[in-house]
PDB file of C-alpha atoms and ligand atoms in Angstrom:
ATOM      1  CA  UNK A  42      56.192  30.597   9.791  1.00 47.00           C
ATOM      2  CA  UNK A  43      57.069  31.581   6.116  1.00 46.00           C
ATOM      3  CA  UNK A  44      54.279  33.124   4.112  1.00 50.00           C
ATOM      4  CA  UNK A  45      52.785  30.066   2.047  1.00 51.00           C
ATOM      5  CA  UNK A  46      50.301  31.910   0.050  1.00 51.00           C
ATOM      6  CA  UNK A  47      52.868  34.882  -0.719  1.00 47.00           C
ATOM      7  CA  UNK A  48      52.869  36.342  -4.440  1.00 47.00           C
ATOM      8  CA  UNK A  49      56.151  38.620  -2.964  1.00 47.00           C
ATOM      9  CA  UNK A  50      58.140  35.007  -4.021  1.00 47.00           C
ATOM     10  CA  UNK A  51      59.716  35.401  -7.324  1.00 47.00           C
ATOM     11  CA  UNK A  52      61.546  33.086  -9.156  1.00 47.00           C
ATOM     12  CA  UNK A  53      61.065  29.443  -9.772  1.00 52.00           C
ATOM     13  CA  UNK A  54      59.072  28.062  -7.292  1.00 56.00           C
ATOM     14  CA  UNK A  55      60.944  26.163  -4.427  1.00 59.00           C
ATOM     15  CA  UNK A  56      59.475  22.610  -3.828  1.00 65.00           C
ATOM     16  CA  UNK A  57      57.359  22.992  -0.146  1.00 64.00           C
ATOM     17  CA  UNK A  58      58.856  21.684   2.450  1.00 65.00           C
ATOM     18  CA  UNK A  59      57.065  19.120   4.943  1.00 60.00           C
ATOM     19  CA  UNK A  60      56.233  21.503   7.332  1.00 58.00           C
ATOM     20  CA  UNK A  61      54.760  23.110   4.177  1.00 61.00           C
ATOM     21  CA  UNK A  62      52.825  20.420   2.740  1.00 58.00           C
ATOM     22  CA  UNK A  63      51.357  20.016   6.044  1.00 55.00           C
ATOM     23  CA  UNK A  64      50.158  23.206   7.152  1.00 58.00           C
ATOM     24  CA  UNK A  65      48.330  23.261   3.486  1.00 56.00           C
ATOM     25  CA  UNK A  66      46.497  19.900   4.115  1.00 57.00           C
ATOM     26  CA  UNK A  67      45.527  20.947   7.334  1.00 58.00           C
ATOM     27  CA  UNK A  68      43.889  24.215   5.837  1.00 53.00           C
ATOM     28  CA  UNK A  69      42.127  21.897   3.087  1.00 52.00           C
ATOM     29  CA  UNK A  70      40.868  19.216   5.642  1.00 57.00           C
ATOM     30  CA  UNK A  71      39.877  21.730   8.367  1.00 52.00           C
ATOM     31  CA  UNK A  72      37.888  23.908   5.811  1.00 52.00           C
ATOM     32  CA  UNK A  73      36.259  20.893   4.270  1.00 55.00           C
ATOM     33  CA  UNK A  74      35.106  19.746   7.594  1.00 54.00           C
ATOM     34  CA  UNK A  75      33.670  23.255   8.378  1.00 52.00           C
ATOM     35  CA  UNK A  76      31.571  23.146   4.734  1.00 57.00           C
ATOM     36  CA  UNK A  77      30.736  19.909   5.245  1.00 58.00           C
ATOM     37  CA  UNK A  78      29.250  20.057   7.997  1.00 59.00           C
ATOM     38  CA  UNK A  79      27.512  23.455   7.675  1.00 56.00           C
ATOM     39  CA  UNK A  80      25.842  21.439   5.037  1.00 57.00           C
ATOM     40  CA  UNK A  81      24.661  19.220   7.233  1.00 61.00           C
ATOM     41  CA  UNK A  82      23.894  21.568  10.171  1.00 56.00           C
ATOM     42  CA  UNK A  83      21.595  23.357   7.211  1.00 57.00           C
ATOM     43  CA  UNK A  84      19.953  20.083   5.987  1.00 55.00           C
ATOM     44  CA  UNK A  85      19.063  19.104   9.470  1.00 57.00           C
ATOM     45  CA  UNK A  86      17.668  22.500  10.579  1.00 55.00           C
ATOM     46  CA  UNK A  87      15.460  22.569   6.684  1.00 58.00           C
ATOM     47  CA  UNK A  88      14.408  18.944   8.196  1.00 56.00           C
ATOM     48  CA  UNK A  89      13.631  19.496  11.954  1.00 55.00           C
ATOM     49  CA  UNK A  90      11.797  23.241  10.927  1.00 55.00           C
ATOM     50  CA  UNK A  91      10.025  20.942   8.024  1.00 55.00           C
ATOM     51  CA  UNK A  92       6.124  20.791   8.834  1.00 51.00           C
ATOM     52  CA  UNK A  93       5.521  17.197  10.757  1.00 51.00           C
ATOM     53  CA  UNK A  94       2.523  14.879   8.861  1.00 49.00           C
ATOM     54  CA  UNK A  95      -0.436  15.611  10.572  1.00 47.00           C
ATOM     55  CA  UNK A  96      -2.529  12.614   9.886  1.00 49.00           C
ATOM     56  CA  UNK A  97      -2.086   9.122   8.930  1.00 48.00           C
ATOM     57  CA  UNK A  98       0.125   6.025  10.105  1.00 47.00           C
ATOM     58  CA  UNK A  99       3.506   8.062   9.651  1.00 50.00           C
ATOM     59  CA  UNK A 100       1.535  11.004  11.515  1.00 52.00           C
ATOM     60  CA  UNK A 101       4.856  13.286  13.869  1.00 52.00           C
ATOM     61  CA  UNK A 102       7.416  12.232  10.818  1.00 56.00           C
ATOM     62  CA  UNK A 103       8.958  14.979   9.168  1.00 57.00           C
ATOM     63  CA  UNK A 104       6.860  15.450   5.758  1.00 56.00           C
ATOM     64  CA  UNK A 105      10.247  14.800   3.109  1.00 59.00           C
ATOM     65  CA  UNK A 106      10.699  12.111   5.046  1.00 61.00           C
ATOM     66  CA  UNK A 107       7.398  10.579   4.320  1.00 56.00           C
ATOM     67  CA  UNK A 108       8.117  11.555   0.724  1.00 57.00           C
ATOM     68  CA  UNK A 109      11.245   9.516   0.085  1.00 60.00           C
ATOM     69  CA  UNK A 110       9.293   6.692   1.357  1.00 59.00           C
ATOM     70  CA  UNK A 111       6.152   7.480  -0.821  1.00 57.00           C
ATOM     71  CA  UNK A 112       9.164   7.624  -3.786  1.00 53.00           C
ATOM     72  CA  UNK A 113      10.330   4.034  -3.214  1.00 58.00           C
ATOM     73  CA  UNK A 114       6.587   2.784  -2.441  1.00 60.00           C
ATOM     74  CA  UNK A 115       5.831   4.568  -5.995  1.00 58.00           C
ATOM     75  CA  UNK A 116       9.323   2.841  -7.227  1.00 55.00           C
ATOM     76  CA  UNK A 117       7.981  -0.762  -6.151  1.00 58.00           C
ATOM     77  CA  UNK A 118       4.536   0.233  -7.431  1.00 57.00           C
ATOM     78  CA  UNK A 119       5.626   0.610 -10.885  1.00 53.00           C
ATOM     79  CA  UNK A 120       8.313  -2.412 -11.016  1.00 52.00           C
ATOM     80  CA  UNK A 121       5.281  -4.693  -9.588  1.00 52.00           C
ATOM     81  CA  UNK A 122       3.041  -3.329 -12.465  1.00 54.00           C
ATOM     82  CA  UNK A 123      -0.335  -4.580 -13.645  1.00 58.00           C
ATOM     83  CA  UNK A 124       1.221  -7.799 -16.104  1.00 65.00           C
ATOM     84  CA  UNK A 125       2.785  -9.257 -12.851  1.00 90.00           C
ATOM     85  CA  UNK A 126       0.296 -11.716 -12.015  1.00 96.00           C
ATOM     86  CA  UNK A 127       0.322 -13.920  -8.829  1.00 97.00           C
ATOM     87  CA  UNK A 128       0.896 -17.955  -9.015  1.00 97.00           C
ATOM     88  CA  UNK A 129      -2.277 -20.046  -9.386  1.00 98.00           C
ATOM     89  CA  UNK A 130      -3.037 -23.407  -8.553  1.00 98.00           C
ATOM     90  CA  UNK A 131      -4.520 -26.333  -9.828  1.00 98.00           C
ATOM     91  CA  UNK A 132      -8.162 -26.940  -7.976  1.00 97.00           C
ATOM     92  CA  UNK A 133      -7.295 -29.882  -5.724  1.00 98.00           C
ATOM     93  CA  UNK A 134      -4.453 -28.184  -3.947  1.00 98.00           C
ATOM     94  CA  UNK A 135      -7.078 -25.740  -2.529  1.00 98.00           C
ATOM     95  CA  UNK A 136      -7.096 -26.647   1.166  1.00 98.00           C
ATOM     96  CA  UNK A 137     -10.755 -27.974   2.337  1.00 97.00           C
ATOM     97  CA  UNK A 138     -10.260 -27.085   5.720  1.00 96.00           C
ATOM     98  CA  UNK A 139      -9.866 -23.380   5.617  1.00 97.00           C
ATOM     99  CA  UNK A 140      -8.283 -21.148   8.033  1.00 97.00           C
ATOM    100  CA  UNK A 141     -10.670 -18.760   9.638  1.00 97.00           C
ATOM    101  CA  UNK A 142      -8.798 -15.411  11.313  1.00 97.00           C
ATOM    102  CA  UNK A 143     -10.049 -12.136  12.555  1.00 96.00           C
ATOM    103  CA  UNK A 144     -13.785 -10.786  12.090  1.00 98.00           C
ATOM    104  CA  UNK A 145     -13.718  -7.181  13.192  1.00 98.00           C
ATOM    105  CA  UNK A 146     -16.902  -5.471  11.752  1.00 98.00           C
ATOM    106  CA  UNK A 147     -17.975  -9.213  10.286  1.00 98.00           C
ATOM    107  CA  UNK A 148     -19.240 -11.119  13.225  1.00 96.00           C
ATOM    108  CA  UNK A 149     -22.976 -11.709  14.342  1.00 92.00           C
ATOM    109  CA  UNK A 150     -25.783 -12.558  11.767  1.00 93.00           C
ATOM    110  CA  UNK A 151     -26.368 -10.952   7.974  1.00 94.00           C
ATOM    111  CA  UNK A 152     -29.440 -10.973   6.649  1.00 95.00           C
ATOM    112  CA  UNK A 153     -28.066 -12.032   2.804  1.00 94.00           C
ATOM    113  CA  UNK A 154     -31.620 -11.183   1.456  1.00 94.00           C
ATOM    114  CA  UNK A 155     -31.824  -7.441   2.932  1.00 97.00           C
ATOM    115  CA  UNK A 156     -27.864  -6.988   1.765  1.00 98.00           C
ATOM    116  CA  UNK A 157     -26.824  -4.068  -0.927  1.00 98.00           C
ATOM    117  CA  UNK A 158     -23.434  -3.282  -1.582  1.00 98.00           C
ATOM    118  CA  UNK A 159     -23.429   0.429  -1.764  1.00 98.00           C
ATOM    119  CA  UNK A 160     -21.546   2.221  -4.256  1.00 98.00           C
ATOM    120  CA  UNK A 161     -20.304   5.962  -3.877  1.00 98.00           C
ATOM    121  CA  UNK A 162     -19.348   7.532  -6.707  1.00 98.00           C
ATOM    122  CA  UNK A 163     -16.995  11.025  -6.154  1.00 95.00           C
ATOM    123  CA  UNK A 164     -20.198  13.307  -7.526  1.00 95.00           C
ATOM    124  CA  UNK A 165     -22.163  11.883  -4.356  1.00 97.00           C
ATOM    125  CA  UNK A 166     -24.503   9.524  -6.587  1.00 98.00           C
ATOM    126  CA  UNK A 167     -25.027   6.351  -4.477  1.00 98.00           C
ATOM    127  CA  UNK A 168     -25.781   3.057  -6.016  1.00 98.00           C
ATOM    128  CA  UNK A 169     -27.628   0.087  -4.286  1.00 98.00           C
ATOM    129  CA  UNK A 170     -26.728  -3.001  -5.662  1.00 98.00           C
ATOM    130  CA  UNK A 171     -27.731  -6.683  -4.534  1.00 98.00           C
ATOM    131  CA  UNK A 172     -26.111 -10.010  -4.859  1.00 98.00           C
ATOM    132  CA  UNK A 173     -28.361 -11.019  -7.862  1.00 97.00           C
ATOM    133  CA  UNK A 174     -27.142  -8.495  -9.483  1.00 98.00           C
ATOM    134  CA  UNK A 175     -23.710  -9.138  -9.084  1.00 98.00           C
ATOM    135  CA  UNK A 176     -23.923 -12.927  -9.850  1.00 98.00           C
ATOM    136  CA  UNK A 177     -25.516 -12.041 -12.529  1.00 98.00           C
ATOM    137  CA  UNK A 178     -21.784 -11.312 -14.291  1.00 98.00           C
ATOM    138  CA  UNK A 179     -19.058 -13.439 -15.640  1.00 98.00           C
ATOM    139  CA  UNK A 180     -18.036 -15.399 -13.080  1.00 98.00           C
ATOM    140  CA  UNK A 181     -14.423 -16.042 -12.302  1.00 98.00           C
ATOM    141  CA  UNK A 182     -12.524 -18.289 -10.277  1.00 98.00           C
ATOM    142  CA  UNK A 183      -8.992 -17.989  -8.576  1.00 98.00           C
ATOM    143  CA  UNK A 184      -6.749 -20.709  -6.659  1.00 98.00           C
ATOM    144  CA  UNK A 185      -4.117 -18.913  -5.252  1.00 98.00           C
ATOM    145  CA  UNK A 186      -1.605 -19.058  -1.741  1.00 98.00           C
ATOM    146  CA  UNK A 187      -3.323 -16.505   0.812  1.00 98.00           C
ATOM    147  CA  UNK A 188      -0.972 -15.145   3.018  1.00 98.00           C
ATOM    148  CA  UNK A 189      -2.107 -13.399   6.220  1.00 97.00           C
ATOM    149  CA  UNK A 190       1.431 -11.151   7.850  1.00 96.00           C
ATOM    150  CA  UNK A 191       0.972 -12.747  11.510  1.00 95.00           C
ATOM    151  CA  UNK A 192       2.817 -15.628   9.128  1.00 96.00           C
ATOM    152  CA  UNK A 193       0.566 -18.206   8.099  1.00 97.00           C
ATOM    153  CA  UNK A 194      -0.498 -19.223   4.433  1.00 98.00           C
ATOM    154  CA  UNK A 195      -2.770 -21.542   2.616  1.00 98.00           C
ATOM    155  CA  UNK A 196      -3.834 -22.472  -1.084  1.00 98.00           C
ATOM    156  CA  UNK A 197      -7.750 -21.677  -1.007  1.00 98.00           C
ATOM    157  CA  UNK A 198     -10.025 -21.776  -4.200  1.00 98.00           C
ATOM    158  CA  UNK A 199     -12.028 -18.159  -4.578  1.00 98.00           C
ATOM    159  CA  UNK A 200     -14.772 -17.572  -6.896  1.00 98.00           C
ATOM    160  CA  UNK A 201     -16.684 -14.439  -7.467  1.00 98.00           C
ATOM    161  CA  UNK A 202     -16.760 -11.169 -10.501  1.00 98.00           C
ATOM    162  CA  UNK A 203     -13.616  -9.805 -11.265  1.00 98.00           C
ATOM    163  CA  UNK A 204     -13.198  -6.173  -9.528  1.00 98.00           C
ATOM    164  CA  UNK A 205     -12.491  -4.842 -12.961  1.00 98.00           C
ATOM    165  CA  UNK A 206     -15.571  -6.483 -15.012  1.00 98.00           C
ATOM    166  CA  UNK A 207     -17.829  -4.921 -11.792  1.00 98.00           C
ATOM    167  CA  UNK A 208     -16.599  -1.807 -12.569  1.00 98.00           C
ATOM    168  CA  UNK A 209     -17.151  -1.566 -16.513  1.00 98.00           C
ATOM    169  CA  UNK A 210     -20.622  -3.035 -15.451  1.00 98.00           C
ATOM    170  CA  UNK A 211     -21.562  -0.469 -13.659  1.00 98.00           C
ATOM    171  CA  UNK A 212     -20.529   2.095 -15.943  1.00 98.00           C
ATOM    172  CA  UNK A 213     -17.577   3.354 -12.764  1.00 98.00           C
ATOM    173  CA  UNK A 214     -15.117   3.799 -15.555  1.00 98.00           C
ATOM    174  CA  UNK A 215     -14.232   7.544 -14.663  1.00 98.00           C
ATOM    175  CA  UNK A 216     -13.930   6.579 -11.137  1.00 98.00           C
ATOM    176  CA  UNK A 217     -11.153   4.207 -12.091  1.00 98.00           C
ATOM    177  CA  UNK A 218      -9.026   7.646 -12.653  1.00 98.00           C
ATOM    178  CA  UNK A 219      -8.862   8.230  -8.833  1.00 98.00           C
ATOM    179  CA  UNK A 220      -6.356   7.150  -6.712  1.00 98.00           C
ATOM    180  CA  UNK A 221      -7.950   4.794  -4.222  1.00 98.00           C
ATOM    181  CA  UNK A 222     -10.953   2.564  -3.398  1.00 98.00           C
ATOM    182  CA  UNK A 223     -12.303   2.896  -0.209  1.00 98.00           C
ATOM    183  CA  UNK A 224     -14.047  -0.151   1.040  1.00 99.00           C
ATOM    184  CA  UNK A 225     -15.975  -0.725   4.369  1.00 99.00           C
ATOM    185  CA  UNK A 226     -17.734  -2.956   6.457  1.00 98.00           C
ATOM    186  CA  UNK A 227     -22.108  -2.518   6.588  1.00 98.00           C
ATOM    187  CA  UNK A 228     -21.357  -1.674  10.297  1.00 98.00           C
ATOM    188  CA  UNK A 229     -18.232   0.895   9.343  1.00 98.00           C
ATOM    189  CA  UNK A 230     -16.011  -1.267  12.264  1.00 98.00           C
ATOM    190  CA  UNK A 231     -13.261  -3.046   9.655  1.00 98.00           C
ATOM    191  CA  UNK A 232     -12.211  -0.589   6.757  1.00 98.00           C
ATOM    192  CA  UNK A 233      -9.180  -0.748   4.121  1.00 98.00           C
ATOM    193  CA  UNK A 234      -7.673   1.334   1.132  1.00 98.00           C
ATOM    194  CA  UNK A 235      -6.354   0.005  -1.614  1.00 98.00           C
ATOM    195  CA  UNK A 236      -4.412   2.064  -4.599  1.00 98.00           C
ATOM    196  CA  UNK A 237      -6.373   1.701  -7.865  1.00 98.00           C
ATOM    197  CA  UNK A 238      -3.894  -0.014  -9.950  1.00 97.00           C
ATOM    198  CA  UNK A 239      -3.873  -3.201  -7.332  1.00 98.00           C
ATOM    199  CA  UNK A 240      -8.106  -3.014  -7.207  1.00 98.00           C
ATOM    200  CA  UNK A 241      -8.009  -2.797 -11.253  1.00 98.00           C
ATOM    201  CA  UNK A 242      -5.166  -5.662 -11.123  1.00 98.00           C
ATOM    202  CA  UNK A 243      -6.803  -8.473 -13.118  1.00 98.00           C
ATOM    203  CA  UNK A 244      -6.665 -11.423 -10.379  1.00 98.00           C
ATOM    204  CA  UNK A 245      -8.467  -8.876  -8.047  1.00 98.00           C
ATOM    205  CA  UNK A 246     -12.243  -9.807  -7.412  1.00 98.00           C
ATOM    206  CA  UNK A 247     -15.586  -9.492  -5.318  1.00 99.00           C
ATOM    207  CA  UNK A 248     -15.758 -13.058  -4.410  1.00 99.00           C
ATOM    208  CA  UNK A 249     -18.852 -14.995  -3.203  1.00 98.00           C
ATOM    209  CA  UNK A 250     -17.957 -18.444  -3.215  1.00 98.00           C
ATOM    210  CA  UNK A 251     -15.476 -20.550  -1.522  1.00 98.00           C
ATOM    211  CA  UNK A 252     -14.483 -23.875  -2.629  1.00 98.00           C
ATOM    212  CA  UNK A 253     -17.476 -23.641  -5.603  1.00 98.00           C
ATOM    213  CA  UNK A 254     -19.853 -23.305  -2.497  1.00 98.00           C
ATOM    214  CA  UNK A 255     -21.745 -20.128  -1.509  1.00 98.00           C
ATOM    215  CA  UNK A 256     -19.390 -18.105   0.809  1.00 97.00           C
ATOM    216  CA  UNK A 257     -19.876 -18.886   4.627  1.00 96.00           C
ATOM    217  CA  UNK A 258     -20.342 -16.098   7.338  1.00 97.00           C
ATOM    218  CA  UNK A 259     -16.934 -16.456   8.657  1.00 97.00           C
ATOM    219  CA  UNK A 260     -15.136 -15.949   5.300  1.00 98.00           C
ATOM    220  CA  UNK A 261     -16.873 -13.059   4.384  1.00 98.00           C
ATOM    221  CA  UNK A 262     -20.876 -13.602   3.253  1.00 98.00           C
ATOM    222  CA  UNK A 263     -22.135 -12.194   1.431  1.00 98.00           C
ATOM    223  CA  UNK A 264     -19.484 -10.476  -0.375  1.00 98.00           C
ATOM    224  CA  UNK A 265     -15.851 -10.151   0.124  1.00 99.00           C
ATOM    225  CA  UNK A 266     -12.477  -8.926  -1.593  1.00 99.00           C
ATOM    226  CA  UNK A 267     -10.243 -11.249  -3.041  1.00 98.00           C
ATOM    227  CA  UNK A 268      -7.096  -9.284  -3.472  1.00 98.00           C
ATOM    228  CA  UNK A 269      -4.197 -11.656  -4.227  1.00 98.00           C
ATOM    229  CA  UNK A 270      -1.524  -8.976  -4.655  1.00 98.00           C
ATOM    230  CA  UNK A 271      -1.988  -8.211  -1.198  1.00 98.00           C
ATOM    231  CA  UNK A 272      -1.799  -9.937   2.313  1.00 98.00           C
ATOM    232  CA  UNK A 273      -4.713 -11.099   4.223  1.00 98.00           C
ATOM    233  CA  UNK A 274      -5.354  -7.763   5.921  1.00 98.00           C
ATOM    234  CA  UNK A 275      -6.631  -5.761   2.760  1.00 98.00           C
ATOM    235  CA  UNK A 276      -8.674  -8.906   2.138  1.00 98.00           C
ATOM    236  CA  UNK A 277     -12.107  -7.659   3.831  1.00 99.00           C
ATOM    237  CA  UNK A 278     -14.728  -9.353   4.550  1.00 98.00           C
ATOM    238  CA  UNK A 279     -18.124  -8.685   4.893  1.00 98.00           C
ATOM    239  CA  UNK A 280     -18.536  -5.524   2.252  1.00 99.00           C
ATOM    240  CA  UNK A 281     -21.395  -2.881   2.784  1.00 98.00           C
ATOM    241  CA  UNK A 282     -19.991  -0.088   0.649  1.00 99.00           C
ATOM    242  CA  UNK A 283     -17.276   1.112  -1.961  1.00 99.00           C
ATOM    243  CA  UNK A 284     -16.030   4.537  -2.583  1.00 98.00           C
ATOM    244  CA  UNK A 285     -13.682   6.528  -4.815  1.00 98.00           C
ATOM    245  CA  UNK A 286     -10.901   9.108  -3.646  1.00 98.00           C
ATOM    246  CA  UNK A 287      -8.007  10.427  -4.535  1.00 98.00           C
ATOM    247  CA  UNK A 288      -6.989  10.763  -0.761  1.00 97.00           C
ATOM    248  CA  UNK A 289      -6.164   7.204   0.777  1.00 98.00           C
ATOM    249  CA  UNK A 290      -8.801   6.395   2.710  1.00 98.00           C
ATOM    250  CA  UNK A 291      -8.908   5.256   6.035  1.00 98.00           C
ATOM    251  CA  UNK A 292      -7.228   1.929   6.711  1.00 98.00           C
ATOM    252  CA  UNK A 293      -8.145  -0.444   9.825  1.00 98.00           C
ATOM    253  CA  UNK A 294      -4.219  -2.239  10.378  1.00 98.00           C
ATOM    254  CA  UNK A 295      -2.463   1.016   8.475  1.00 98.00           C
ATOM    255  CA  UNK A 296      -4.002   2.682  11.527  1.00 98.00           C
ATOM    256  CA  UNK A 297      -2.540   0.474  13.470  1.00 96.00           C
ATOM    257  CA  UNK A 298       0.881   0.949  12.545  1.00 96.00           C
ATOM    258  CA  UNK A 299       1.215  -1.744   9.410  1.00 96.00           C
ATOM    259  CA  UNK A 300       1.978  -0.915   6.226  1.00 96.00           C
ATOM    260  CA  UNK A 301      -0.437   0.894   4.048  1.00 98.00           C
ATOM    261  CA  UNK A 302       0.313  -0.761   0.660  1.00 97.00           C
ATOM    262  CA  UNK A 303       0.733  -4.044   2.462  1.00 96.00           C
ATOM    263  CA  UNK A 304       2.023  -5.595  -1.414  1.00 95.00           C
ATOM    264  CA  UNK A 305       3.263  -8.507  -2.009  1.00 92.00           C
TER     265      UNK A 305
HETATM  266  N1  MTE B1461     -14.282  -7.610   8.053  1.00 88.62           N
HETATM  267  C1  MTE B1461     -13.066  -8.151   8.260  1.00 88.62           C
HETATM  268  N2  MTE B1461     -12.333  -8.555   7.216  1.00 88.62           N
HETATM  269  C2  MTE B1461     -11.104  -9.102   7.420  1.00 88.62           C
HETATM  270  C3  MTE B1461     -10.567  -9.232   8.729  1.00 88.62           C
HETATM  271  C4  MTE B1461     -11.358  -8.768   9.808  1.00 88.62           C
HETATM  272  O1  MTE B1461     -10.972  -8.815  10.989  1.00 88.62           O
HETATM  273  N3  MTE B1461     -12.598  -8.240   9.534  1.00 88.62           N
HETATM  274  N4  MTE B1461      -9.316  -9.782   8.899  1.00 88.62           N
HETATM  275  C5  MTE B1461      -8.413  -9.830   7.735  1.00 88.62           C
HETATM  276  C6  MTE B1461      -7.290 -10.727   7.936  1.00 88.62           C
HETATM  277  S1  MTE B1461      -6.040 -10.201   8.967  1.00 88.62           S
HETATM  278  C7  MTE B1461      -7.174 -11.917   7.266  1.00 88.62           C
HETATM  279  S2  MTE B1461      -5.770 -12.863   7.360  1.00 88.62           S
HETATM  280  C8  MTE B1461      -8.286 -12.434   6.445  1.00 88.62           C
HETATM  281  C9  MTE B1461      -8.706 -13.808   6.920  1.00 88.62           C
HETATM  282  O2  MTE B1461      -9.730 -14.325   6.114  1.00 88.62           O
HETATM  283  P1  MTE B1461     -10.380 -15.699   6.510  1.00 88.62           P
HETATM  284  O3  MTE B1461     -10.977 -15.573   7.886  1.00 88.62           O
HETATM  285  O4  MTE B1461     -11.409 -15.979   5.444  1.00 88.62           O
HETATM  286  O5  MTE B1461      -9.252 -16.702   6.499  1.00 88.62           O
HETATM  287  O6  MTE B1461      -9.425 -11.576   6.478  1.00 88.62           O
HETATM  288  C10 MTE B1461      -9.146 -10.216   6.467  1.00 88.62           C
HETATM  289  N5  MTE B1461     -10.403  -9.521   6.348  1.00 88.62           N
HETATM  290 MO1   MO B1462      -4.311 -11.555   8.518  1.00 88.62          MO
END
């Protein structure tokens, strides 16, 4: 074969031949498929030596896996921001008949008189506070289309304090700067997370009332979330205590494989 990369030819250059043209392509395709793909030999080996999550519902996946996903969830997160708010209804759309689900950590008897919500603040202070007390702020009032992900939905009519008006009330302001409220059961059995800018969201409240009537054990008494930006599963019923972190806290269906943010 004739040199093809000799500097011995003088003279104008000769137009390459076919066989020429050829051997040259191969050359540039071969060594672009050996760069390529000891990129990609190196990108997998930075991913499978890359520590695995150790806790939480993506626990095993590689960890900048989990952050490209945190990435688009924070992508979403800002599109959906806090001036998106969620259709309301008039009143007499809200179904009478309303759907009952699930009642982990809300079943058996309350006694509504003995009930506090309590209230952990980061520093460890813990407040006690009773259902007087929180009637005892603007009320508000929400008619809105629950939606539950095993696929079922229904207009219901909510009324309670807004999440937002609790917290100014009870002087929580600096807790606001936290990532996530933590919010639990009395009993500690049903348990869900929730990102601060969705709990601060202005149609998110602390409802006690269904239908302008004083919330009935199944739906929650005395005191449940009303969180219309999510689905049913973040809506818990049943709350015995609130708490601030900047770690998500633990998360009853996220645990079970759903979807943490669970937006809508
Ligand atoms: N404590 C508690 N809260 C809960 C649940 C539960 O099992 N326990 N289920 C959730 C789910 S999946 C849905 S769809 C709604 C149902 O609320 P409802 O029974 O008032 O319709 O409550 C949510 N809150
Ligand atoms: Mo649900």
């Amino acid at each position: 074969m004739k040199n093809l990369f000799s500097k011995k030819n003088k003279g104008p250059k000769k137009p390459l031949t076919v066989e020429q043209k050829i051997t040259r392509r191969n050359f540039i395709s071969f060594g672009t498929f050996f760069v390529a793909s000891g990129v990609a030999y190196g990108g997998w080996k930075w991913l499978y030596n890359s520590p695995e999550e150790a806790a939480g519902i993506t626990a095993g996946a590689r960890k900048p896996l989990r952050r490209a996903l945190n990435k688009t969830e924070l992508a979403f997160r800002t599109f959906f921001s806090n001036n998106h708010l969620v259709k309301t209804y008039p009143k007499e759309m809200a179904a009478k008949n309303v759907r009952h689900n699930s009642d982990v950590g809300s079943e058996g008897k309350i006694d509504i008189a003995a009930w506090k919500l309590q209230v952990k603040k980061q520093s460890g202070e813990v407040l006690n506070i009773s259902l007087d007390d929180i009637k005892a702020l603007p009320k508000t009032d929400i008619i809105y289309d629950f939606k539950c992900v095993e696929g079922w939905d229904q207009i219901s009519h909510w009324g309670g304090v807004k999440f937002s008006d609790f917290i100014t009330h009870f002087k929580l302001d600096d807790q606001t700067r936290l990532e996530y409220v933590g919010m639990e059961t009395p009993d500690k059995e049903y348990y869900v997370g929730i990102d601060m800018p969705s709990a601060m969201h202005p149609q998110t409240m602390l409802a006690y009332e269904m239908n302008e009537k004083p919330l009935q054990p199944k739906h929650g008494a005395p005191l449940r979330l009303i969180i219309p930006v999510k689905y049913g599963i973040k809506n818990l019923k049943r709350l015995g205590s609130i708490s601030f972190s900047d770690k998500r806290p633990r998360d009853y269906w996220a645990e079970q494989g759903y979807d943490y943010y669970s937006g809508l």
